[in-house]
Short mmCIF file of N, CA and C in Angstrom, two decimals:
data_model
loop_
_atom_site.label_atom_id
_atom_site.label_comp_id
_atom_site.label_asym_id
_atom_site.label_seq_id
_atom_site.Cartn_x
_atom_site.Cartn_y
_atom_site.Cartn_z
N MET A 7 -28.23 -38.96 -0.52
CA MET A 7 -28.68 -37.58 -0.65
C MET A 7 -28.94 -37.02 0.74
N SER A 8 -28.62 -35.79 0.96
CA SER A 8 -28.80 -35.24 2.31
C SER A 8 -30.27 -34.95 2.58
N LYS A 9 -30.59 -34.88 3.85
CA LYS A 9 -31.98 -34.65 4.23
C LYS A 9 -32.46 -33.27 3.80
N HIS A 10 -31.55 -32.35 3.53
CA HIS A 10 -31.94 -30.99 3.16
C HIS A 10 -32.39 -30.88 1.71
N SER A 11 -31.95 -31.81 0.87
CA SER A 11 -32.33 -31.72 -0.53
C SER A 11 -33.48 -32.66 -0.86
N GLN A 12 -33.96 -33.47 0.08
CA GLN A 12 -35.07 -34.36 -0.16
C GLN A 12 -36.37 -33.72 0.28
N GLY A 13 -37.42 -33.92 -0.51
CA GLY A 13 -38.74 -33.49 -0.12
C GLY A 13 -38.93 -31.99 -0.06
N SER A 14 -38.03 -31.25 -0.63
CA SER A 14 -38.14 -29.80 -0.60
C SER A 14 -39.06 -29.33 -1.71
N GLY A 15 -39.82 -28.29 -1.43
CA GLY A 15 -40.68 -27.69 -2.44
C GLY A 15 -39.87 -26.97 -3.50
N LEU A 16 -38.59 -26.73 -3.23
CA LEU A 16 -37.72 -26.04 -4.18
C LEU A 16 -36.91 -27.02 -5.03
N ARG A 17 -37.31 -28.27 -5.07
CA ARG A 17 -36.58 -29.31 -5.80
C ARG A 17 -36.30 -28.94 -7.26
N PRO A 18 -37.22 -28.32 -7.99
CA PRO A 18 -36.91 -27.96 -9.38
C PRO A 18 -35.72 -27.00 -9.50
N PHE A 19 -35.42 -26.27 -8.44
CA PHE A 19 -34.31 -25.31 -8.48
C PHE A 19 -33.02 -25.90 -7.93
N HIS A 20 -33.02 -27.17 -7.58
CA HIS A 20 -31.85 -27.79 -6.98
C HIS A 20 -30.62 -27.69 -7.90
N TYR A 21 -30.81 -27.89 -9.19
CA TYR A 21 -29.70 -27.85 -10.15
C TYR A 21 -29.77 -26.63 -11.06
N PHE A 22 -30.41 -25.57 -10.62
CA PHE A 22 -30.59 -24.38 -11.44
C PHE A 22 -29.27 -23.85 -11.98
N GLU A 23 -28.29 -23.67 -11.10
CA GLU A 23 -27.00 -23.11 -11.50
C GLU A 23 -26.30 -24.01 -12.52
N GLU A 24 -26.35 -25.32 -12.29
CA GLU A 24 -25.69 -26.26 -13.18
C GLU A 24 -26.34 -26.26 -14.56
N VAL A 25 -27.68 -26.18 -14.59
CA VAL A 25 -28.39 -26.19 -15.87
C VAL A 25 -28.03 -24.95 -16.68
N ILE A 26 -28.07 -23.77 -16.05
CA ILE A 26 -27.75 -22.54 -16.78
C ILE A 26 -26.29 -22.56 -17.25
N ALA A 27 -25.37 -22.98 -16.38
CA ALA A 27 -23.96 -23.04 -16.76
C ALA A 27 -23.75 -24.07 -17.88
N GLY A 28 -24.45 -25.19 -17.82
CA GLY A 28 -24.33 -26.20 -18.86
C GLY A 28 -24.84 -25.71 -20.21
N ILE A 29 -25.96 -25.02 -20.20
CA ILE A 29 -26.49 -24.44 -21.44
C ILE A 29 -25.50 -23.41 -21.99
N ALA A 30 -24.96 -22.59 -21.12
CA ALA A 30 -23.98 -21.58 -21.55
C ALA A 30 -22.75 -22.24 -22.15
N LEU A 31 -22.31 -23.35 -21.57
CA LEU A 31 -21.14 -24.06 -22.10
C LEU A 31 -21.43 -24.60 -23.50
N VAL A 32 -22.60 -25.20 -23.69
CA VAL A 32 -22.97 -25.74 -25.01
C VAL A 32 -23.03 -24.61 -26.04
N VAL A 33 -23.66 -23.49 -25.67
CA VAL A 33 -23.76 -22.35 -26.59
C VAL A 33 -22.38 -21.80 -26.91
N LEU A 34 -21.51 -21.69 -25.90
CA LEU A 34 -20.16 -21.18 -26.11
C LEU A 34 -19.38 -22.06 -27.08
N VAL A 35 -19.39 -23.36 -26.85
CA VAL A 35 -18.65 -24.28 -27.73
C VAL A 35 -19.22 -24.25 -29.14
N ALA A 36 -20.54 -24.24 -29.26
CA ALA A 36 -21.17 -24.21 -30.59
C ALA A 36 -20.82 -22.91 -31.33
N ALA A 37 -20.87 -21.78 -30.62
CA ALA A 37 -20.57 -20.50 -31.27
C ALA A 37 -19.11 -20.43 -31.72
N VAL A 38 -18.21 -20.88 -30.86
CA VAL A 38 -16.79 -20.84 -31.23
C VAL A 38 -16.51 -21.80 -32.40
N CYS A 39 -17.08 -22.99 -32.35
CA CYS A 39 -16.90 -23.94 -33.46
C CYS A 39 -17.47 -23.39 -34.77
N TRP A 40 -18.65 -22.81 -34.69
CA TRP A 40 -19.25 -22.23 -35.89
C TRP A 40 -18.39 -21.07 -36.42
N GLY A 41 -17.86 -20.27 -35.52
CA GLY A 41 -16.98 -19.19 -35.93
C GLY A 41 -15.74 -19.70 -36.63
N VAL A 42 -15.15 -20.78 -36.13
CA VAL A 42 -13.96 -21.37 -36.76
C VAL A 42 -14.32 -21.94 -38.13
N VAL A 43 -15.44 -22.66 -38.20
CA VAL A 43 -15.87 -23.25 -39.47
C VAL A 43 -16.09 -22.17 -40.51
N THR A 44 -16.83 -21.13 -40.14
CA THR A 44 -17.13 -20.10 -41.14
C THR A 44 -15.90 -19.25 -41.49
N ARG A 45 -14.96 -19.14 -40.60
CA ARG A 45 -13.76 -18.34 -40.89
C ARG A 45 -12.80 -19.09 -41.81
N TYR A 46 -12.62 -20.39 -41.57
CA TYR A 46 -11.59 -21.12 -42.31
C TYR A 46 -12.12 -22.02 -43.42
N ILE A 47 -13.41 -22.30 -43.44
CA ILE A 47 -13.94 -23.20 -44.46
C ILE A 47 -14.79 -22.44 -45.48
N THR A 48 -15.63 -21.54 -45.00
CA THR A 48 -16.46 -20.78 -45.93
C THR A 48 -15.78 -19.44 -46.24
N GLU A 49 -16.34 -18.76 -47.19
CA GLU A 49 -15.76 -17.46 -47.57
C GLU A 49 -16.32 -16.30 -46.76
N THR A 50 -17.37 -16.56 -45.97
CA THR A 50 -17.99 -15.47 -45.19
C THR A 50 -18.00 -15.84 -43.71
N PRO A 51 -17.07 -15.28 -42.94
CA PRO A 51 -17.05 -15.59 -41.51
C PRO A 51 -18.26 -15.01 -40.79
N ALA A 52 -18.73 -15.74 -39.80
CA ALA A 52 -19.88 -15.30 -38.99
C ALA A 52 -19.36 -14.35 -37.91
N ALA A 53 -19.64 -13.07 -38.06
CA ALA A 53 -19.13 -12.06 -37.13
C ALA A 53 -19.83 -12.12 -35.77
N TRP A 54 -21.06 -12.61 -35.76
CA TRP A 54 -21.85 -12.61 -34.53
C TRP A 54 -21.37 -13.60 -33.49
N THR A 55 -20.50 -14.55 -33.87
CA THR A 55 -20.08 -15.57 -32.92
C THR A 55 -19.28 -15.00 -31.75
N GLY A 56 -18.58 -13.88 -31.97
CA GLY A 56 -17.84 -13.26 -30.88
C GLY A 56 -18.75 -12.74 -29.78
N ASP A 57 -19.85 -12.09 -30.18
CA ASP A 57 -20.81 -11.59 -29.20
C ASP A 57 -21.47 -12.74 -28.43
N ILE A 58 -21.88 -13.76 -29.15
CA ILE A 58 -22.52 -14.92 -28.51
C ILE A 58 -21.54 -15.60 -27.57
N ALA A 59 -20.30 -15.74 -27.99
CA ALA A 59 -19.29 -16.40 -27.14
C ALA A 59 -19.04 -15.59 -25.87
N SER A 60 -18.97 -14.27 -25.97
CA SER A 60 -18.70 -13.47 -24.76
C SER A 60 -19.88 -13.51 -23.79
N VAL A 61 -21.10 -13.48 -24.29
CA VAL A 61 -22.27 -13.56 -23.43
C VAL A 61 -22.34 -14.93 -22.76
N SER A 62 -22.18 -15.98 -23.53
CA SER A 62 -22.28 -17.33 -22.94
C SER A 62 -21.11 -17.60 -21.99
N PHE A 63 -19.93 -17.03 -22.26
CA PHE A 63 -18.80 -17.20 -21.35
C PHE A 63 -19.08 -16.52 -20.01
N ALA A 64 -19.67 -15.34 -20.04
CA ALA A 64 -20.01 -14.64 -18.79
C ALA A 64 -21.01 -15.47 -17.98
N TRP A 65 -22.03 -16.01 -18.64
CA TRP A 65 -23.02 -16.82 -17.94
C TRP A 65 -22.39 -18.11 -17.40
N LEU A 66 -21.50 -18.71 -18.19
CA LEU A 66 -20.81 -19.92 -17.74
C LEU A 66 -19.98 -19.64 -16.49
N ILE A 67 -19.23 -18.55 -16.48
CA ILE A 67 -18.36 -18.23 -15.36
C ILE A 67 -19.16 -17.96 -14.09
N PHE A 68 -20.15 -17.08 -14.16
CA PHE A 68 -20.85 -16.69 -12.94
C PHE A 68 -21.81 -17.76 -12.43
N MET A 69 -22.49 -18.46 -13.32
CA MET A 69 -23.39 -19.51 -12.86
C MET A 69 -22.59 -20.76 -12.46
N GLY A 70 -21.47 -21.01 -13.12
CA GLY A 70 -20.59 -22.10 -12.70
C GLY A 70 -19.98 -21.82 -11.33
N SER A 71 -19.65 -20.55 -11.09
CA SER A 71 -19.14 -20.17 -9.76
C SER A 71 -20.21 -20.35 -8.70
N ALA A 72 -21.45 -20.03 -9.05
CA ALA A 72 -22.55 -20.21 -8.09
C ALA A 72 -22.75 -21.70 -7.79
N ALA A 73 -22.62 -22.54 -8.81
CA ALA A 73 -22.74 -23.99 -8.59
C ALA A 73 -21.61 -24.49 -7.70
N ALA A 74 -20.41 -24.03 -7.94
CA ALA A 74 -19.27 -24.43 -7.10
C ALA A 74 -19.46 -23.92 -5.67
N PHE A 75 -20.02 -22.74 -5.53
CA PHE A 75 -20.30 -22.15 -4.22
C PHE A 75 -21.28 -23.03 -3.45
N LYS A 76 -22.30 -23.51 -4.16
CA LYS A 76 -23.33 -24.35 -3.54
C LYS A 76 -22.73 -25.62 -2.95
N TYR A 77 -21.76 -26.21 -3.64
CA TYR A 77 -21.15 -27.45 -3.17
C TYR A 77 -19.93 -27.22 -2.28
N GLY A 78 -19.62 -25.98 -1.97
CA GLY A 78 -18.47 -25.69 -1.13
C GLY A 78 -17.16 -26.03 -1.80
N MET A 79 -17.08 -25.85 -3.11
CA MET A 79 -15.91 -26.24 -3.87
C MET A 79 -14.88 -25.12 -4.02
N HIS A 80 -15.19 -23.92 -3.56
CA HIS A 80 -14.20 -22.84 -3.63
C HIS A 80 -13.14 -23.09 -2.56
N MET A 81 -11.95 -22.72 -2.86
CA MET A 81 -10.82 -22.99 -1.98
C MET A 81 -10.94 -22.21 -0.67
N SER A 82 -10.55 -22.86 0.40
CA SER A 82 -10.46 -22.18 1.69
C SER A 82 -9.31 -22.81 2.46
N ILE A 83 -8.70 -22.01 3.28
CA ILE A 83 -7.61 -22.49 4.12
C ILE A 83 -8.07 -22.32 5.56
N ASP A 84 -8.22 -23.43 6.26
CA ASP A 84 -8.81 -23.36 7.59
C ASP A 84 -7.87 -23.82 8.70
N LEU A 85 -6.58 -23.81 8.45
CA LEU A 85 -5.63 -24.24 9.47
C LEU A 85 -5.74 -23.38 10.72
N ALA A 86 -5.68 -22.06 10.57
CA ALA A 86 -5.78 -21.16 11.72
C ALA A 86 -7.18 -21.25 12.34
N TRP A 87 -8.18 -21.46 11.51
CA TRP A 87 -9.58 -21.54 11.99
C TRP A 87 -9.75 -22.69 12.96
N MET A 88 -9.10 -23.81 12.68
CA MET A 88 -9.25 -24.99 13.53
C MET A 88 -8.53 -24.83 14.88
N LEU A 89 -7.62 -23.88 14.97
CA LEU A 89 -6.90 -23.64 16.23
C LEU A 89 -7.68 -22.76 17.20
N ILE A 90 -8.74 -22.12 16.73
CA ILE A 90 -9.56 -21.24 17.57
C ILE A 90 -10.50 -22.11 18.40
N PRO A 91 -10.66 -21.82 19.69
CA PRO A 91 -11.60 -22.59 20.53
C PRO A 91 -13.04 -22.50 20.00
N ALA A 92 -13.84 -23.50 20.33
CA ALA A 92 -15.21 -23.62 19.79
C ALA A 92 -16.09 -22.40 20.06
N GLY A 93 -16.06 -21.84 21.25
CA GLY A 93 -16.91 -20.69 21.58
C GLY A 93 -16.63 -19.48 20.69
N PRO A 94 -15.37 -18.99 20.68
CA PRO A 94 -15.05 -17.86 19.80
C PRO A 94 -15.21 -18.21 18.32
N ARG A 95 -14.99 -19.48 17.96
CA ARG A 95 -15.13 -19.87 16.56
C ARG A 95 -16.57 -19.71 16.10
N ARG A 96 -17.53 -20.03 16.97
CA ARG A 96 -18.95 -19.88 16.60
C ARG A 96 -19.29 -18.40 16.39
N PHE A 97 -18.81 -17.53 17.28
CA PHE A 97 -19.06 -16.10 17.14
C PHE A 97 -18.38 -15.56 15.87
N LEU A 98 -17.11 -15.90 15.67
CA LEU A 98 -16.40 -15.44 14.48
C LEU A 98 -17.02 -16.01 13.21
N GLY A 99 -17.50 -17.25 13.29
CA GLY A 99 -18.17 -17.85 12.14
C GLY A 99 -19.41 -17.07 11.74
N ALA A 100 -20.19 -16.64 12.74
CA ALA A 100 -21.38 -15.84 12.45
C ALA A 100 -20.98 -14.49 11.84
N LEU A 101 -19.90 -13.91 12.36
CA LEU A 101 -19.41 -12.64 11.81
C LEU A 101 -18.94 -12.81 10.37
N VAL A 102 -18.22 -13.87 10.11
CA VAL A 102 -17.76 -14.15 8.74
C VAL A 102 -18.95 -14.38 7.82
N ASP A 103 -19.94 -15.13 8.29
CA ASP A 103 -21.15 -15.34 7.48
C ASP A 103 -21.81 -14.02 7.12
N LEU A 104 -21.92 -13.11 8.08
CA LEU A 104 -22.53 -11.80 7.81
C LEU A 104 -21.70 -11.00 6.80
N LEU A 105 -20.38 -11.06 6.92
CA LEU A 105 -19.52 -10.36 5.97
C LEU A 105 -19.65 -10.94 4.56
N ILE A 106 -19.69 -12.25 4.47
CA ILE A 106 -19.86 -12.89 3.16
C ILE A 106 -21.21 -12.52 2.56
N LEU A 107 -22.27 -12.58 3.37
CA LEU A 107 -23.60 -12.20 2.87
C LEU A 107 -23.63 -10.74 2.43
N ALA A 108 -22.96 -9.86 3.19
CA ALA A 108 -22.92 -8.44 2.81
C ALA A 108 -22.19 -8.27 1.48
N PHE A 109 -21.07 -8.98 1.31
CA PHE A 109 -20.34 -8.89 0.05
C PHE A 109 -21.18 -9.40 -1.12
N LEU A 110 -21.84 -10.55 -0.94
CA LEU A 110 -22.66 -11.12 -2.01
C LEU A 110 -23.84 -10.21 -2.35
N ALA A 111 -24.45 -9.60 -1.33
CA ALA A 111 -25.55 -8.67 -1.57
C ALA A 111 -25.04 -7.44 -2.33
N TYR A 112 -23.88 -6.93 -1.94
CA TYR A 112 -23.31 -5.76 -2.62
C TYR A 112 -22.97 -6.08 -4.07
N ALA A 113 -22.37 -7.26 -4.32
CA ALA A 113 -22.04 -7.65 -5.69
C ALA A 113 -23.30 -7.83 -6.53
N THR A 114 -24.36 -8.37 -5.93
CA THR A 114 -25.64 -8.49 -6.64
C THR A 114 -26.19 -7.12 -6.97
N TRP A 115 -26.13 -6.21 -6.01
CA TRP A 115 -26.61 -4.84 -6.24
C TRP A 115 -25.81 -4.16 -7.35
N LEU A 116 -24.48 -4.38 -7.37
CA LEU A 116 -23.66 -3.82 -8.45
C LEU A 116 -24.08 -4.40 -9.80
N GLY A 117 -24.40 -5.69 -9.83
CA GLY A 117 -24.87 -6.30 -11.06
C GLY A 117 -26.16 -5.67 -11.55
N VAL A 118 -27.08 -5.42 -10.62
CA VAL A 118 -28.34 -4.75 -10.99
C VAL A 118 -28.04 -3.35 -11.53
N LYS A 119 -27.16 -2.64 -10.83
CA LYS A 119 -26.79 -1.28 -11.24
C LYS A 119 -26.16 -1.27 -12.63
N PHE A 120 -25.23 -2.21 -12.89
CA PHE A 120 -24.59 -2.30 -14.19
C PHE A 120 -25.60 -2.66 -15.27
N CYS A 121 -26.53 -3.57 -14.96
CA CYS A 121 -27.57 -3.94 -15.93
C CYS A 121 -28.40 -2.73 -16.33
N LEU A 122 -28.83 -1.99 -15.34
CA LEU A 122 -29.67 -0.83 -15.62
C LEU A 122 -28.92 0.26 -16.39
N SER A 123 -27.64 0.42 -16.08
CA SER A 123 -26.88 1.49 -16.74
C SER A 123 -26.44 1.12 -18.15
N THR A 124 -26.51 -0.16 -18.52
CA THR A 124 -26.07 -0.56 -19.86
C THR A 124 -27.21 -1.04 -20.75
N MET A 125 -28.43 -0.77 -20.36
CA MET A 125 -29.57 -1.18 -21.19
C MET A 125 -29.55 -0.51 -22.56
N ASP A 126 -29.00 0.69 -22.65
CA ASP A 126 -28.96 1.42 -23.92
C ASP A 126 -27.61 1.32 -24.62
N ASP A 127 -26.72 0.50 -24.10
CA ASP A 127 -25.38 0.33 -24.68
C ASP A 127 -25.37 -1.00 -25.44
N PRO A 128 -25.45 -0.95 -26.78
CA PRO A 128 -25.55 -2.19 -27.54
C PRO A 128 -24.19 -2.89 -27.71
N MET A 129 -24.26 -4.19 -27.89
CA MET A 129 -23.07 -4.98 -28.19
C MET A 129 -22.65 -4.67 -29.63
N PRO A 130 -21.38 -4.89 -29.98
CA PRO A 130 -20.87 -4.42 -31.27
C PRO A 130 -21.57 -4.99 -32.51
N ILE A 131 -21.82 -6.27 -32.56
CA ILE A 131 -22.34 -6.88 -33.79
C ILE A 131 -23.85 -7.13 -33.71
N LEU A 132 -24.30 -7.81 -32.67
CA LEU A 132 -25.70 -8.19 -32.57
C LEU A 132 -26.61 -7.04 -32.15
N ARG A 133 -26.03 -6.01 -31.58
CA ARG A 133 -26.77 -4.83 -31.13
C ARG A 133 -27.73 -5.16 -29.98
N TRP A 134 -27.47 -6.27 -29.27
CA TRP A 134 -28.22 -6.59 -28.07
C TRP A 134 -27.75 -5.68 -26.95
N PRO A 135 -28.59 -5.42 -25.95
CA PRO A 135 -28.12 -4.60 -24.83
C PRO A 135 -26.97 -5.28 -24.10
N ARG A 136 -25.95 -4.52 -23.78
CA ARG A 136 -24.79 -5.06 -23.05
C ARG A 136 -25.21 -5.55 -21.66
N ALA A 137 -26.39 -5.16 -21.22
CA ALA A 137 -26.90 -5.59 -19.92
C ALA A 137 -26.99 -7.11 -19.81
N ILE A 138 -27.07 -7.80 -20.94
CA ILE A 138 -27.13 -9.26 -20.93
C ILE A 138 -25.86 -9.83 -20.28
N LEU A 139 -24.73 -9.19 -20.50
CA LEU A 139 -23.48 -9.62 -19.86
C LEU A 139 -23.54 -9.42 -18.35
N TYR A 140 -24.01 -8.24 -17.93
CA TYR A 140 -24.06 -7.94 -16.50
C TYR A 140 -25.17 -8.69 -15.78
N ALA A 141 -26.15 -9.15 -16.53
CA ALA A 141 -27.19 -9.98 -15.92
C ALA A 141 -26.59 -11.28 -15.40
N ALA A 142 -25.56 -11.77 -16.06
CA ALA A 142 -24.88 -12.99 -15.59
C ALA A 142 -24.25 -12.74 -14.22
N LEU A 143 -23.60 -11.60 -14.07
CA LEU A 143 -23.01 -11.23 -12.78
C LEU A 143 -24.09 -11.14 -11.71
N MET A 144 -25.16 -10.45 -12.04
CA MET A 144 -26.26 -10.26 -11.09
C MET A 144 -26.88 -11.60 -10.69
N CYS A 145 -27.19 -12.46 -11.66
CA CYS A 145 -27.81 -13.75 -11.35
C CYS A 145 -26.86 -14.67 -10.59
N GLY A 146 -25.60 -14.69 -10.99
CA GLY A 146 -24.63 -15.55 -10.32
C GLY A 146 -24.46 -15.17 -8.85
N PHE A 147 -24.27 -13.88 -8.59
CA PHE A 147 -24.11 -13.46 -7.19
C PHE A 147 -25.41 -13.57 -6.40
N ALA A 148 -26.56 -13.39 -7.07
CA ALA A 148 -27.84 -13.57 -6.37
C ALA A 148 -28.01 -15.03 -5.96
N CYS A 149 -27.65 -15.96 -6.84
CA CYS A 149 -27.72 -17.39 -6.50
C CYS A 149 -26.78 -17.71 -5.35
N MET A 150 -25.56 -17.15 -5.39
CA MET A 150 -24.62 -17.39 -4.30
C MET A 150 -25.17 -16.84 -2.99
N PHE A 151 -25.77 -15.64 -3.04
CA PHE A 151 -26.35 -15.03 -1.84
C PHE A 151 -27.45 -15.91 -1.26
N LEU A 152 -28.37 -16.36 -2.11
CA LEU A 152 -29.49 -17.17 -1.63
C LEU A 152 -29.00 -18.50 -1.06
N ARG A 153 -28.08 -19.15 -1.74
CA ARG A 153 -27.56 -20.42 -1.23
C ARG A 153 -26.83 -20.21 0.09
N TYR A 154 -26.01 -19.16 0.17
CA TYR A 154 -25.24 -18.96 1.39
C TYR A 154 -26.14 -18.50 2.54
N ALA A 155 -27.19 -17.76 2.24
CA ALA A 155 -28.13 -17.35 3.30
C ALA A 155 -28.75 -18.59 3.95
N GLY A 156 -29.10 -19.58 3.13
CA GLY A 156 -29.64 -20.82 3.67
C GLY A 156 -28.62 -21.57 4.51
N ILE A 157 -27.38 -21.61 4.02
CA ILE A 157 -26.32 -22.29 4.77
C ILE A 157 -26.05 -21.58 6.09
N ALA A 158 -25.97 -20.25 6.04
CA ALA A 158 -25.70 -19.46 7.26
C ALA A 158 -26.82 -19.62 8.28
N LEU A 159 -28.06 -19.64 7.80
CA LEU A 159 -29.20 -19.82 8.71
C LEU A 159 -29.14 -21.19 9.39
N ARG A 160 -28.82 -22.22 8.62
CA ARG A 160 -28.70 -23.55 9.19
C ARG A 160 -27.56 -23.61 10.21
N LYS A 161 -26.42 -22.98 9.87
CA LYS A 161 -25.30 -22.98 10.82
C LYS A 161 -25.67 -22.23 12.09
N PHE A 162 -26.43 -21.15 11.95
CA PHE A 162 -26.86 -20.38 13.11
C PHE A 162 -27.76 -21.22 14.03
N LYS A 163 -28.57 -22.09 13.41
CA LYS A 163 -29.46 -22.96 14.18
C LYS A 163 -28.73 -24.18 14.74
N GLY A 164 -27.44 -24.35 14.39
CA GLY A 164 -26.65 -25.44 14.94
C GLY A 164 -26.53 -26.65 14.05
N ASP A 165 -27.11 -26.63 12.86
CA ASP A 165 -27.03 -27.75 11.93
C ASP A 165 -25.73 -27.63 11.13
N THR A 166 -24.85 -28.59 11.28
CA THR A 166 -23.55 -28.51 10.59
C THR A 166 -23.43 -29.52 9.45
N GLU A 167 -24.48 -30.28 9.17
CA GLU A 167 -24.43 -31.24 8.07
C GLU A 167 -24.36 -30.48 6.74
N PRO A 168 -23.52 -30.95 5.81
CA PRO A 168 -23.45 -30.26 4.50
C PRO A 168 -24.80 -30.24 3.81
N THR A 169 -25.14 -29.12 3.20
CA THR A 169 -26.42 -28.99 2.50
C THR A 169 -26.42 -29.81 1.23
N HIS A 170 -25.37 -29.68 0.46
CA HIS A 170 -25.25 -30.38 -0.82
C HIS A 170 -23.90 -31.07 -0.85
N ARG A 171 -23.84 -32.13 -1.60
CA ARG A 171 -22.56 -32.77 -1.82
C ARG A 171 -22.59 -33.39 -3.20
N LEU A 172 -21.43 -33.58 -3.75
CA LEU A 172 -21.33 -34.21 -5.06
C LEU A 172 -21.53 -35.71 -4.92
N ALA A 173 -22.13 -36.32 -5.92
CA ALA A 173 -22.34 -37.76 -5.91
C ALA A 173 -20.99 -38.46 -5.97
N GLU A 174 -20.82 -39.50 -5.15
CA GLU A 174 -19.53 -40.17 -5.07
C GLU A 174 -19.57 -41.60 -5.59
N THR A 175 -20.74 -42.20 -5.68
CA THR A 175 -20.84 -43.58 -6.14
C THR A 175 -21.75 -43.64 -7.36
N PRO A 176 -21.66 -44.72 -8.16
CA PRO A 176 -22.54 -44.84 -9.33
C PRO A 176 -24.01 -44.82 -8.96
N ASP A 177 -24.37 -45.33 -7.77
CA ASP A 177 -25.77 -45.34 -7.35
C ASP A 177 -26.29 -43.92 -7.12
N GLU A 178 -25.40 -43.01 -6.75
CA GLU A 178 -25.78 -41.61 -6.49
C GLU A 178 -25.66 -40.76 -7.76
N GLY A 179 -25.26 -41.36 -8.85
CA GLY A 179 -25.11 -40.60 -10.09
C GLY A 179 -23.69 -40.11 -10.30
N GLY A 180 -22.74 -40.57 -9.49
CA GLY A 180 -21.36 -40.15 -9.62
C GLY A 180 -20.54 -41.16 -10.39
N ALA A 181 -19.27 -40.88 -10.51
CA ALA A 181 -18.38 -41.74 -11.29
C ALA A 181 -17.99 -42.99 -10.51
N GLY A 182 -18.02 -42.93 -9.19
CA GLY A 182 -17.68 -44.09 -8.41
C GLY A 182 -16.20 -44.24 -8.15
N TRP A 183 -15.41 -43.25 -8.47
CA TRP A 183 -13.99 -43.31 -8.20
C TRP A 183 -13.56 -42.06 -7.46
N ALA A 184 -12.56 -42.23 -6.64
CA ALA A 184 -12.11 -41.10 -5.82
C ALA A 184 -10.73 -40.67 -6.21
#
């Protein structure tokens, strides 16, 4: 485990994104399965499963993306980046970090704006506020912003060790195969 994830006061939030995405996945699978069962086995299909599935899918996508963001699992192509000399690379890296943080902050703000504008717009069957869907966008991008702000601050201070990494051996909780 890296030194950044040990002994932190924020330890309960270490797997926040994964827990929310995992719950959303379970709810999504259960809702879709129940919808299939009631449609093809019983005489009265459960109409509400579509609303539940769309809400849980949105939460799964955005919180799963935030979890992948935390572990640096999003694709990047750094061939040209490695050809830049170290001095300009540090300056450009800081500029890129600021641009990414600005984008994540803007996307979070859009999520807040969408949530507020759809509070009175109900979903078709359950009549829940449609803002529940946009809350997933807002929370996912807010998590990405907070995680990346920490990474950018560490990089600015000169610490290049990865903040988080996936477990690679059975002792670390991983599968133990590469």
